[in-house]
Amino acid sequence: MGDKRRLMREAIADLVHDGDSIALGLALESGIPFGAVHEIIRQGRRDLTLIGPISDMAFDQLIGAGSARRVIAAWVGNVAGGSGYGFRRGVEQGIPRALEVEDHSNFTVGLALKAAAMGLPFLPTLTGLGSDIVRDHPRIRPVDDPFGGPPLLAVGALTPDVTIVHAQRADPQGNAHLWGNLGLTVEGAYAAKRTIITCEEIVDEAVIRSDPNRTVIPGFLVDAVVEAPGGALPSSCQGYWRRDFEPFLSYHRQSRTVEGFQAWLQEWVLGVPSLTAALAKLGPDRLSRLRVEERRLAAAANFAP
Amino acid sequence: MGDKRRLMREAIADLVHDGDSIALGLALESGIPFGAVHEIIRQGRRDLTLIGPISDMAFDQLIGAGSARRVIAAWVGNVAGGSGYGFRRGVEQGIPRALEVEDHSNFTVGLALKAAAMGLPFLPTLTGLGSDIVRDHPRIRPVDDPFGGPPLLAVGALTPDVTIVHAQRADPQGNAHLWGNLGLTVEGAYAAKRTIITCEEIVDEAVIRSDPNRTVIPGFLVDAVVEAPGGALPSSCQGYWRRDFEPFLSYHRQSRTVEGFQAWLQEWVLGVPSLTAALAKLGPDRLSRLRVEERRLAAAANFAP
Amino acid sequence: MTVATGTRRELMVVAAGREIRDGEVVFVGMRLPLLGFGLAKATHAPHAVGLFENGVIRDRPAEDFIYTMGDPPNIAGAIACLGLLDVMSLLQQGRVDVGFIGGAEIDPLGNLNTTRAEADGRVVRLPGSGGGQDIASLARRTVLIMEHEPRRFRPHVSYVTSPGHWPGRRRGGPATLITTLGVFDLRGGRFRVESLHPGVGLDEVRAATGFPIEAEASPRTTKPPTPSELAYIRRADPQGFWTGGPS
Amino acid sequence: MTVATGTRRELMVVAAGREIRDGEVVFVGMRLPLLGFGLAKATHAPHAVGLFENGVIRDRPAEDFIYTMGDPPNIAGAIACLGLLDVMSLLQQGRVDVGFIGGAEIDPLGNLNTTRAEADGRVVRLPGSGGGQDIASLARRTVLIMEHEPRRFRPHVSYVTSPGHWPGRRRGGPATLITTLGVFDLRGGRFRVESLHPGVGLDEVRAATGFPIEAEASPRTTKPPTPSELAYIRRADPQGFWTGGPS
């Protein structure tokens, strides 16, 4: 399947274009590919459509940086702090630019991705009946049950141009092992036209093949695999990194004003050349507090034939 | 969630009733719960509806024994030998009794179970357009795409009364670890009103909790867990048992005639009191040839927080 | 209020825990309901199972404090880590007995708004539904958790994010509302005081509620936490991150 | 036929392998196509990926002989073990370039019957579709594998299990038919001889086919296996379990 290893800068430059729709943060609060998010901002992408279930800070940062034109999501904010000020400024005041929102629930945005992942125009559901979200919704319509039951709602397929996933490990062909909570990660990778895997470790294919049930994203669906240890910080990565709680709170405080947001942006994104530099900026003590040293290994599973 | 450990005899007696619809063999050629299948025959269940994708010999045996009234499946036979003579006699001659067949493809029977697993009356699909299988089908009807695309087919939900799964290991609460090919196992367990897990080993809950991603069937969906090592033989169980090829061929030969089938039934099912006795009948040399001694363990996955 | 009877948020945790019956499948959510689930497990509902919308299934609380349901301690020792659609499918099947939801605004029918509010003529964009709409639509019953403030209790919410009682409902609906002032019975589309927290009077509640509510002349007082309940909560939230604040 | 040019089934394996282009995603199936996939991987299509309907994804053949796709050697060393619906979803998405299907009966449009046949007035129940209908409906193109016997080649199959070319088709359809006698081009709903196996004449083929077929006056001969191709096949099927029989 060929060697798909790329540097973060190359992968974002080649696979993420102005105007693209991008699904990321699909595992909800963990495994958010902040390294890729900040590289997208550094490269000055514009007019992006951001797709996800809940977004914990990542969408707020992309919106504040002016990279996004549209959001398709169930919840945008800061899970620890509540409101996302960048999101609010975009919707309420068009700062830094007007922002369209296609509101969803976690289930309906998941079904939209799943429909695309299944190669279907829609999937039916019972959720949302009686809600204002589904009223005049561009992607949700009534559908009859051909077996005579009461009517349902149909959620139309949503095909991201790019899905970005942070995995624990992958081989050079992009076969990726993920564990912990998965959220909509698998559906997002299947649904997308292009998929970028950022991961803690690129490992020998023998590691991946030793446990094919852990390969939730097969490499032939992947366009680039980027070795980016810590690429999900400050969100957590099971078995590798704890959640770094402080940046969520400090970003929440700083981003209350445009000036504060710009200061944050300059200090943590525009002013640092790369993920590596951003992690170095945290300092060794901080990193060692966040790094998981303890080992609680999955029980043995024998695949011998 | 309570201790769900049961003996095979109790689990089948309490949870499988005359007239029930039963899904089994959902992983296709591996992990077929033959131990449970033969106990169902020994207990003389009648009028069963058998549900599965392809069935490698198991349905043929239940049909020949007179336990089944109806089959809902994509393929019934003997993968090594081809035709299933018990299935043919049932359909062609009503021997030992008339047999109804609801024909499916692997995809449509999977979607029928998935619809039930999702709590939906149907799921749409593109498969089967132009096929005679879907013509006048009781569970497949045309459905319009509410977004204006070309019409699709809707596969109606299929809710088994019981799903029987053979797993590698489970804890006393029924939380089950499975690996290898899964086929429709997960969908079948979610879709069913009752689920029986037979497994190679009942393990301490700590083993299961060490790898929550391996728990593809959570215990609160399970009604009974039966420790039944070798309970899938002669089909394989990854990491525990190789496929025992010979019984598939000898059954195929013997079952060509009703007399031959009855001889097989007496020798291997009615004449032996239990799975344990049936395995003992194979003899230690045969069992040691089939048992997987080699270990090829899944690469370490760290779940430490 | 004294430490002996706990803060109002501690009272809310206890009230939330009491809504969970033994053996039930619970769509948990974070903050007070998470503590309530742990409390119920530790006391009267040892066999309850908790689902989280990220795909995590647990039958006991995480061993360390968690800020989000995705935090590593919520994964370690879980029964299962599935996908979001797997747990939503269980919800849609009707296998979830009770789900907890919060909101920024509520109306007498238990409709919740978490999408957009109006404050002094300006529209305020709220984060959105998350899984709220799904739990409200699909759980067998829901328990609502709210700050009890006049601006939040409206005759009609400006936007229905999580539907309450409405004619087309096929299952469930709001059963109980737990606020900073009391516990309310919302079954059948009525809005009745079930109990008021210690020190809270009916007038205070009516003043904080923008629509009429039913109540007996002298409503019961919310049963305060037992010492062991309080001890549990303070072990689970040692900093008072969720249960501190107004006592 | 001599060992140098191989048995007819070995010819069929080679022909099947040649239908796979490098980098393609292949819905494999068992028996001859499985050997053809391994052969293609070992020769001209090193980057092809194979999907099995039980959920297994491989980019190289199993290290030991397998009788079924579920046999443990087909799992060990796989890229991924997913579910049946996962691989069927990839098929429905249009991500599968080529799929192989066999049948008991075929007609000029490439419709296959694997459900029920009539033999001397009696109905014979066949095992059924398995994944055949799905591959026929959803793959970008299909390659059909058949025993070339008069009773199997019918103007109209009595039951369409796996649809061939028909007006409502939205994607794909039969591209090539590989039989015990030759290789046929079915694209566009025509039925043309592409090559005949060594030693097979056009008359023999017409006699074994229950409907008219197009052919050049002197059709090409199927390119026989190279020694290295034969060597591969005989390593992969040492007992001739699938490739033995009529030479």
Tab-separated table of N, CA and C in Angstrom, chain B residues 81-208:
chain	number	residue	atom	x	y	z
B	81	GLY	N	-17.958	-28.816	1.754
B	81	GLY	CA	-18.582	-29.800	0.869
B	81	GLY	C	-19.540	-29.221	-0.152
B	82	GLY	N	-20.073	-28.009	0.121
B	82	GLY	CA	-21.049	-27.413	-0.789
B	82	GLY	C	-22.447	-27.542	-0.214
B	83	SER	N	-23.290	-28.315	-0.914
B	83	SER	CA	-24.686	-28.458	-0.520
B	83	SER	C	-24.834	-28.968	0.911
B	84	GLY	N	-25.921	-28.546	1.555
B	84	GLY	CA	-26.312	-29.144	2.828
B	84	GLY	C	-27.498	-30.054	2.557
B	85	TYR	N	-27.296	-31.340	2.760
B	85	TYR	CA	-28.351	-32.296	2.383
B	85	TYR	C	-29.557	-32.191	3.296
B	86	GLY	N	-29.337	-31.878	4.569
B	86	GLY	CA	-30.467	-31.713	5.484
B	86	GLY	C	-31.326	-30.536	5.044
B	87	PHE	N	-30.676	-29.436	4.696
B	87	PHE	CA	-31.374	-28.246	4.197
B	87	PHE	C	-32.131	-28.588	2.914
B	88	ARG	N	-31.477	-29.300	1.982
B	88	ARG	CA	-32.140	-29.655	0.725
B	88	ARG	C	-33.352	-30.542	0.979
B	89	ARG	N	-33.195	-31.549	1.834
B	89	ARG	CA	-34.346	-32.440	2.097
B	89	ARG	C	-35.505	-31.666	2.711
B	90	GLY	N	-35.172	-30.723	3.588
B	90	GLY	CA	-36.233	-29.934	4.213
B	90	GLY	C	-36.983	-29.103	3.184
B	91	VAL	N	-36.262	-28.427	2.316
B	91	VAL	CA	-36.894	-27.545	1.334
B	91	VAL	C	-37.546	-28.351	0.214
B	92	GLU	N	-36.825	-29.363	-0.281
B	92	GLU	CA	-37.287	-30.066	-1.488
B	92	GLU	C	-38.345	-31.121	-1.179
B	93	GLN	N	-38.233	-31.747	-0.002
B	93	GLN	CA	-39.130	-32.880	0.278
B	93	GLN	C	-39.869	-32.764	1.613
B	94	GLY	N	-39.608	-31.702	2.357
B	94	GLY	CA	-40.287	-31.574	3.654
B	94	GLY	C	-39.868	-32.646	4.644
B	95	ILE	N	-38.631	-33.134	4.514
B	95	ILE	CA	-38.099	-34.164	5.413
B	95	ILE	C	-37.046	-33.555	6.334
B	96	PRO	N	-37.104	-33.725	7.664
B	96	PRO	CA	-38.169	-34.429	8.392
B	96	PRO	C	-39.446	-33.618	8.504
B	97	ARG	N	-39.410	-32.329	8.114
B	97	ARG	CA	-40.637	-31.534	8.163
B	97	ARG	C	-40.468	-30.361	7.209
B	98	ALA	N	-41.584	-29.737	6.857
B	98	ALA	CA	-41.550	-28.630	5.903
B	98	ALA	C	-40.678	-27.504	6.462
B	99	LEU	N	-39.904	-26.891	5.578
B	99	LEU	CA	-38.991	-25.830	5.994
B	99	LEU	C	-39.227	-24.583	5.145
B	100	GLU	N	-39.553	-23.472	5.808
B	100	GLU	CA	-39.676	-22.186	5.100
B	100	GLU	C	-38.312	-21.523	5.059
B	101	VAL	N	-38.045	-20.819	3.958
B	101	VAL	CA	-36.782	-20.094	3.842
B	101	VAL	C	-37.057	-18.638	3.497
B	102	GLU	N	-36.517	-17.719	4.296
B	102	GLU	CA	-36.493	-16.308	3.930
B	102	GLU	C	-35.077	-16.021	3.428
B	103	ASP	N	-34.935	-15.944	2.095
B	103	ASP	CA	-33.607	-15.775	1.507
B	103	ASP	C	-33.082	-14.355	1.703
B	104	HIS	N	-31.796	-14.268	1.964
B	104	HIS	CA	-31.104	-12.989	2.117
B	104	HIS	C	-29.751	-13.066	1.446
B	105	SER	N	-29.095	-11.913	1.351
B	105	SER	CA	-27.656	-11.901	1.116
B	105	SER	C	-27.006	-11.647	2.477
B	106	ASN	N	-25.687	-11.829	2.546
B	106	ASN	CA	-25.010	-11.541	3.824
B	106	ASN	C	-25.263	-10.109	4.275
B	107	PHE	N	-25.270	-9.184	3.310
B	107	PHE	CA	-25.464	-7.777	3.661
B	107	PHE	C	-26.887	-7.534	4.167
B	108	THR	N	-27.895	-8.084	3.473
B	108	THR	CA	-29.272	-7.759	3.910
B	108	THR	C	-29.611	-8.394	5.259
B	109	VAL	N	-29.153	-9.615	5.520
B	109	VAL	CA	-29.458	-10.197	6.838
B	109	VAL	C	-28.696	-9.417	7.916
B	110	GLY	N	-27.496	-8.929	7.554
B	110	GLY	CA	-26.744	-8.099	8.493
B	110	GLY	C	-27.445	-6.790	8.788
B	111	LEU	N	-28.001	-6.173	7.738
B	111	LEU	CA	-28.713	-4.902	7.935
B	111	LEU	C	-29.996	-5.109	8.737
B	112	ALA	N	-30.639	-6.267	8.556
B	112	ALA	CA	-31.862	-6.562	9.317
B	112	ALA	C	-31.542	-6.639	10.817
B	113	LEU	N	-30.429	-7.293	11.142
B	113	LEU	CA	-30.016	-7.366	12.553
B	113	LEU	C	-29.543	-6.006	13.050
B	114	LYS	N	-28.816	-5.273	12.193
B	114	LYS	CA	-28.305	-3.961	12.584
B	114	LYS	C	-29.460	-2.989	12.843
B	115	ALA	N	-30.514	-3.053	12.024
B	115	ALA	CA	-31.669	-2.180	12.250
B	115	ALA	C	-32.239	-2.420	13.651
B	116	ALA	N	-32.398	-3.699	14.005
B	116	ALA	CA	-32.899	-4.013	15.347
B	116	ALA	C	-31.905	-3.548	16.415
B	117	ALA	N	-30.618	-3.715	16.137
B	117	ALA	CA	-29.589	-3.313	17.097
B	117	ALA	C	-29.585	-1.803	17.296
B	118	MET	N	-30.041	-1.057	16.284
B	118	MET	CA	-30.087	0.400	16.384
B	118	MET	C	-31.455	0.896	16.852
B	119	GLY	N	-32.384	-0.022	17.079
B	119	GLY	CA	-33.721	0.399	17.504
B	119	GLY	C	-34.500	1.069	16.402
B	120	LEU	N	-34.233	0.674	15.152
B	120	LEU	CA	-34.908	1.257	13.989
B	120	LEU	C	-35.784	0.225	13.304
B	121	PRO	N	-36.872	0.679	12.628
B	121	PRO	CA	-37.715	-0.281	11.910
B	121	PRO	C	-37.057	-0.797	10.622
B	122	PHE	N	-36.089	-0.031	10.077
B	122	PHE	CA	-35.439	-0.480	8.830
B	122	PHE	C	-34.128	0.259	8.645
B	123	LEU	N	-33.306	-0.266	7.747
B	123	LEU	CA	-32.129	0.452	7.254
B	123	LEU	C	-32.159	0.408	5.732
B	124	PRO	N	-31.755	1.509	5.090
B	124	PRO	CA	-31.734	1.529	3.626
B	124	PRO	C	-30.468	0.865	3.084
B	125	THR	N	-30.533	0.431	1.834
B	125	THR	CA	-29.352	-0.135	1.185
B	125	THR	C	-29.480	-0.071	-0.333
B	126	LEU	N	-28.338	-0.218	-0.997
B	126	LEU	CA	-28.289	-0.282	-2.457
B	126	LEU	C	-28.149	-1.719	-2.945
B	127	THR	N	-27.858	-2.644	-2.031
B	127	THR	CA	-27.648	-4.010	-2.494
B	127	THR	C	-28.980	-4.670	-2.841
B	128	GLY	N	-28.949	-5.540	-3.830
B	128	GLY	CA	-30.134	-6.331	-4.159
B	128	GLY	C	-30.988	-5.774	-5.273
B	129	LEU	N	-30.736	-4.515	-5.674
B	129	LEU	CA	-31.501	-3.975	-6.802
B	129	LEU	C	-31.232	-4.866	-8.013
B	130	GLY	N	-32.298	-5.373	-8.628
B	130	GLY	CA	-32.130	-6.238	-9.791
B	130	GLY	C	-32.026	-7.717	-9.462
B	131	SER	N	-32.054	-8.045	-8.174
B	131	SER	CA	-31.971	-9.456	-7.770
B	131	SER	C	-33.371	-10.018	-7.524
B	132	ASP	N	-33.541	-11.323	-7.761
B	132	ASP	CA	-34.835	-11.964	-7.468
B	132	ASP	C	-35.036	-12.182	-5.972
B	133	ILE	N	-33.963	-12.091	-5.195
B	133	ILE	CA	-34.105	-12.299	-3.744
B	133	ILE	C	-35.069	-11.264	-3.163
B	134	VAL	N	-34.953	-10.021	-3.626
B	134	VAL	CA	-35.724	-8.948	-2.995
B	134	VAL	C	-37.146	-8.871	-3.560
B	135	ARG	N	-37.429	-9.637	-4.601
B	135	ARG	CA	-38.776	-9.607	-5.193
B	135	ARG	C	-39.761	-10.282	-4.245
B	136	ASP	N	-40.863	-9.584	-3.934
B	136	ASP	CA	-41.885	-10.115	-3.009
B	136	ASP	C	-41.269	-10.581	-1.692
B	137	HIS	N	-40.243	-9.880	-1.245
B	137	HIS	CA	-39.580	-10.294	-0.005
B	137	HIS	C	-40.333	-9.735	1.200
B	138	PRO	N	-40.577	-10.562	2.239
B	138	PRO	CA	-41.360	-10.084	3.385
B	138	PRO	C	-40.663	-8.984	4.188
B	139	ARG	N	-39.328	-8.865	4.032
B	139	ARG	CA	-38.587	-7.945	4.883
B	139	ARG	C	-37.838	-6.878	4.079
B	140	ILE	N	-38.022	-6.863	2.777
B	140	ILE	CA	-37.307	-5.895	1.938
B	140	ILE	C	-38.294	-5.194	1.009
B	141	ARG	N	-38.316	-3.861	1.101
B	141	ARG	CA	-39.249	-3.068	0.298
B	141	ARG	C	-38.528	-1.862	-0.282
B	142	PRO	N	-39.078	-1.282	-1.355
B	142	PRO	CA	-38.492	-0.043	-1.879
B	142	PRO	C	-38.689	1.096	-0.874
B	143	VAL	N	-37.747	2.022	-0.864
B	143	VAL	CA	-37.895	3.228	-0.049
B	143	VAL	C	-37.317	4.390	-0.844
B	144	ASP	N	-37.984	5.546	-0.769
B	144	ASP	CA	-37.491	6.718	-1.482
B	144	ASP	C	-36.406	7.404	-0.670
B	145	ASP	N	-35.492	8.046	-1.378
B	145	ASP	CA	-34.510	8.906	-0.730
B	145	ASP	C	-35.147	10.273	-0.535
B	146	PRO	N	-35.408	10.674	0.718
B	146	PRO	CA	-36.076	11.973	0.937
B	146	PRO	C	-35.252	13.155	0.439
B	147	PHE	N	-34.005	12.921	0.067
B	147	PHE	CA	-33.166	13.999	-0.469
B	147	PHE	C	-33.139	13.985	-1.995
B	148	GLY	N	-34.039	13.187	-2.590
B	148	GLY	CA	-34.243	13.282	-4.033
B	148	GLY	C	-33.389	12.372	-4.887
B	149	GLY	N	-32.559	11.565	-4.250
B	149	GLY	CA	-31.757	10.618	-5.026
B	149	GLY	C	-32.614	9.462	-5.522
B	150	PRO	N	-32.020	8.560	-6.275
B	150	PRO	CA	-32.773	7.404	-6.784
B	150	PRO	C	-33.254	6.511	-5.645
B	151	PRO	N	-34.332	5.757	-5.867
B	151	PRO	CA	-34.889	4.911	-4.812
B	151	PRO	C	-33.899	3.852	-4.341
B	152	LEU	N	-34.105	3.426	-3.099
B	152	LEU	CA	-33.258	2.389	-2.503
B	152	LEU	C	-34.139	1.250	-2.039
B	153	LEU	N	-33.536	0.281	-1.391
B	153	LEU	CA	-34.292	-0.769	-0.735
B	153	LEU	C	-34.199	-0.561	0.770
B	154	ALA	N	-35.283	-0.893	1.460
B	154	ALA	CA	-35.311	-0.833	2.929
B	154	ALA	C	-35.346	-2.261	3.454
B	155	VAL	N	-34.433	-2.575	4.356
B	155	VAL	CA	-34.408	-3.891	4.988
B	155	VAL	C	-35.003	-3.753	6.383
B	156	GLY	N	-36.078	-4.489	6.642
B	156	GLY	CA	-36.786	-4.385	7.910
B	156	GLY	C	-36.022	-5.028	9.061
B	157	ALA	N	-36.230	-4.497	10.262
B	157	ALA	CA	-35.522	-4.981	11.448
B	157	ALA	C	-35.862	-6.435	11.746
B	158	LEU	N	-34.872	-7.161	12.224
B	158	LEU	CA	-35.011	-8.565	12.599
B	158	LEU	C	-34.501	-8.720	14.034
B	159	THR	N	-35.418	-9.053	14.941
B	159	THR	CA	-35.086	-9.165	16.363
B	159	THR	C	-35.132	-10.621	16.794
B	160	PRO	N	-33.966	-11.266	16.926
B	160	PRO	CA	-33.988	-12.664	17.382
B	160	PRO	C	-34.492	-12.749	18.823
B	161	ASP	N	-35.216	-13.831	19.132
B	161	ASP	CA	-35.535	-14.074	20.538
B	161	ASP	C	-34.254	-14.335	21.325
B	162	VAL	N	-33.349	-15.068	20.709
B	162	VAL	CA	-32.084	-15.410	21.365
B	162	VAL	C	-30.945	-15.321	20.362
B	163	THR	N	-29.822	-14.768	20.791
B	163	THR	CA	-28.580	-14.864	20.030
B	163	THR	C	-27.588	-15.653	20.862
B	164	ILE	N	-26.925	-16.605	20.216
B	164	ILE	CA	-25.918	-17.420	20.912
B	164	ILE	C	-24.560	-17.155	20.274
B	165	VAL	N	-23.598	-16.772	21.104
B	165	VAL	CA	-22.271	-16.381	20.636
B	165	VAL	C	-21.226	-17.206	21.372
B	166	HIS	N	-20.229	-17.689	20.647
B	166	HIS	CA	-19.090	-18.317	21.319
B	166	HIS	C	-17.935	-17.319	21.365
B	167	ALA	N	-17.528	-16.962	22.577
B	167	ALA	CA	-16.479	-15.965	22.784
B	167	ALA	C	-15.224	-16.646	23.330
B	168	GLN	N	-14.095	-15.942	23.218
B	168	GLN	CA	-12.879	-16.478	23.817
B	168	GLN	C	-12.967	-16.436	25.342
B	169	ARG	N	-13.434	-15.308	25.892
B	169	ARG	CA	-13.509	-15.228	27.353
B	169	ARG	C	-14.560	-14.208	27.772
B	170	ALA	N	-15.082	-14.407	28.967
B	170	ALA	CA	-16.062	-13.480	29.529
B	170	ALA	C	-15.915	-13.508	31.041
B	171	ASP	N	-16.394	-12.452	31.689
B	171	ASP	CA	-16.388	-12.468	33.155
B	171	ASP	C	-17.755	-12.977	33.643
B	172	PRO	N	-17.897	-13.213	34.950
B	172	PRO	CA	-19.163	-13.788	35.434
B	172	PRO	C	-20.391	-12.924	35.128
B	173	GLN	N	-20.185	-11.640	34.905
B	173	GLN	CA	-21.319	-10.765	34.568
B	173	GLN	C	-21.668	-10.817	33.092
B	174	GLY	N	-20.859	-11.548	32.292
B	174	GLY	CA	-21.170	-11.685	30.873
B	174	GLY	C	-20.468	-10.688	29.974
B	175	ASN	N	-19.617	-9.837	30.538
B	175	ASN	CA	-18.823	-8.935	29.695
B	175	ASN	C	-17.847	-9.787	28.894
B	176	ALA	N	-17.945	-9.755	27.568
B	176	ALA	CA	-17.259	-10.739	26.728
B	176	ALA	C	-16.187	-10.117	25.846
B	177	HIS	N	-15.013	-10.744	25.860
B	177	HIS	CA	-13.919	-10.402	24.952
B	177	HIS	C	-13.961	-11.351	23.754
B	178	LEU	N	-14.000	-10.789	22.552
B	178	LEU	CA	-13.909	-11.587	21.330
B	178	LEU	C	-12.798	-11.022	20.465
B	179	TRP	N	-12.091	-11.882	19.769
B	179	TRP	CA	-11.157	-11.399	18.749
B	179	TRP	C	-11.121	-12.371	17.576
B	180	GLY	N	-10.487	-11.894	16.492
B	180	GLY	CA	-10.582	-12.615	15.233
B	180	GLY	C	-11.698	-11.988	14.421
B	181	ASN	N	-12.177	-12.731	13.415
B	181	ASN	CA	-13.226	-12.117	12.588
B	181	ASN	C	-14.551	-12.141	13.334
B	182	LEU	N	-15.275	-11.047	13.244
B	182	LEU	CA	-16.492	-10.875	14.049
B	182	LEU	C	-17.766	-11.096	13.246
B	183	GLY	N	-17.694	-10.931	11.924
B	183	GLY	CA	-18.895	-11.134	11.114
B	183	GLY	C	-20.037	-10.253	11.602
B	184	LEU	N	-21.132	-10.870	12.032
B	184	LEU	CA	-22.313	-10.148	12.522
B	184	LEU	C	-22.535	-10.388	14.018
B	185	THR	N	-21.485	-10.816	14.704
B	185	THR	CA	-21.643	-11.200	16.109
B	185	THR	C	-22.166	-10.064	16.970
B	186	VAL	N	-21.577	-8.888	16.823
B	186	VAL	CA	-21.961	-7.767	17.671
B	186	VAL	C	-23.398	-7.339	17.375
B	187	GLU	N	-23.728	-7.225	16.093
B	187	GLU	CA	-25.087	-6.825	15.721
B	187	GLU	C	-26.114	-7.820	16.270
B	188	GLY	N	-25.773	-9.110	16.184
B	188	GLY	CA	-26.706	-10.137	16.657
B	188	GLY	C	-26.963	-10.044	18.151
B	189	ALA	N	-25.913	-9.729	18.913
B	189	ALA	CA	-26.075	-9.637	20.368
B	189	ALA	C	-26.889	-8.399	20.751
B	190	TYR	N	-26.637	-7.285	20.066
B	190	TYR	CA	-27.406	-6.062	20.361
B	190	TYR	C	-28.870	-6.219	19.951
B	191	ALA	N	-29.103	-6.954	18.846
B	191	ALA	CA	-30.459	-7.033	18.293
B	191	ALA	C	-31.377	-7.930	19.117
B	192	ALA	N	-30.792	-8.907	19.818
B	192	ALA	CA	-31.603	-9.984	20.411
B	192	ALA	C	-32.309	-9.562	21.693
B	193	LYS	N	-33.420	-10.265	21.968
B	193	LYS	CA	-34.102	-10.081	23.254
B	193	LYS	C	-33.288	-10.730	24.368
B	194	ARG	N	-32.661	-11.875	24.068
B	194	ARG	CA	-31.828	-12.571	25.055
B	194	ARG	C	-30.524	-12.995	24.388
B	195	THR	N	-29.438	-12.971	25.137
B	195	THR	CA	-28.143	-13.381	24.587
B	195	THR	C	-27.480	-14.393	25.510
B	196	ILE	N	-26.993	-15.464	24.903
B	196	ILE	CA	-26.229	-16.480	25.623
B	196	ILE	C	-24.796	-16.439	25.108
B	197	ILE	N	-23.844	-16.304	26.027
B	197	ILE	CA	-22.431	-16.377	25.674
B	197	ILE	C	-21.902	-17.732	26.105
B	198	THR	N	-21.393	-18.516	25.148
B	198	THR	CA	-20.577	-19.661	25.545
B	198	THR	C	-19.133	-19.248	25.291
B	199	CYS	N	-18.222	-19.678	26.152
B	199	CYS	CA	-16.850	-19.175	26.010
B	199	CYS	C	-15.819	-20.207	26.423
B	200	GLU	N	-14.608	-19.955	25.951
B	200	GLU	CA	-13.491	-20.837	26.284
B	200	GLU	C	-13.149	-20.743	27.759
B	201	GLU	N	-13.204	-19.533	28.297
B	201	GLU	CA	-12.805	-19.324	29.693
B	201	GLU	C	-13.689	-18.272	30.335
B	202	ILE	N	-14.145	-18.531	31.546
B	202	ILE	CA	-14.703	-17.459	32.372
B	202	ILE	C	-13.554	-16.923	33.209
B	203	VAL	N	-13.311	-15.636	33.101
B	203	VAL	CA	-12.135	-15.026	33.732
B	203	VAL	C	-12.581	-13.994	34.761
B	204	ASP	N	-11.612	-13.582	35.589
B	204	ASP	CA	-11.896	-12.538	36.560
B	204	ASP	C	-12.231	-11.241	35.830
B	205	GLU	N	-13.107	-10.455	36.420
B	205	GLU	CA	-13.510	-9.204	35.779
B	205	GLU	C	-12.315	-8.305	35.482
B	206	ALA	N	-11.233	-8.458	36.258
B	206	ALA	CA	-10.056	-7.607	36.036
B	206	ALA	C	-9.462	-7.852	34.643
B	207	VAL	N	-9.558	-9.086	34.159
B	207	VAL	CA	-9.029	-9.399	32.822
B	207	VAL	C	-9.814	-8.621	31.773
B	208	ILE	N	-11.133	-8.622	31.912
B	208	ILE	CA	-11.985	-7.923	30.944
B	208	ILE	C	-11.755	-6.413	31.024
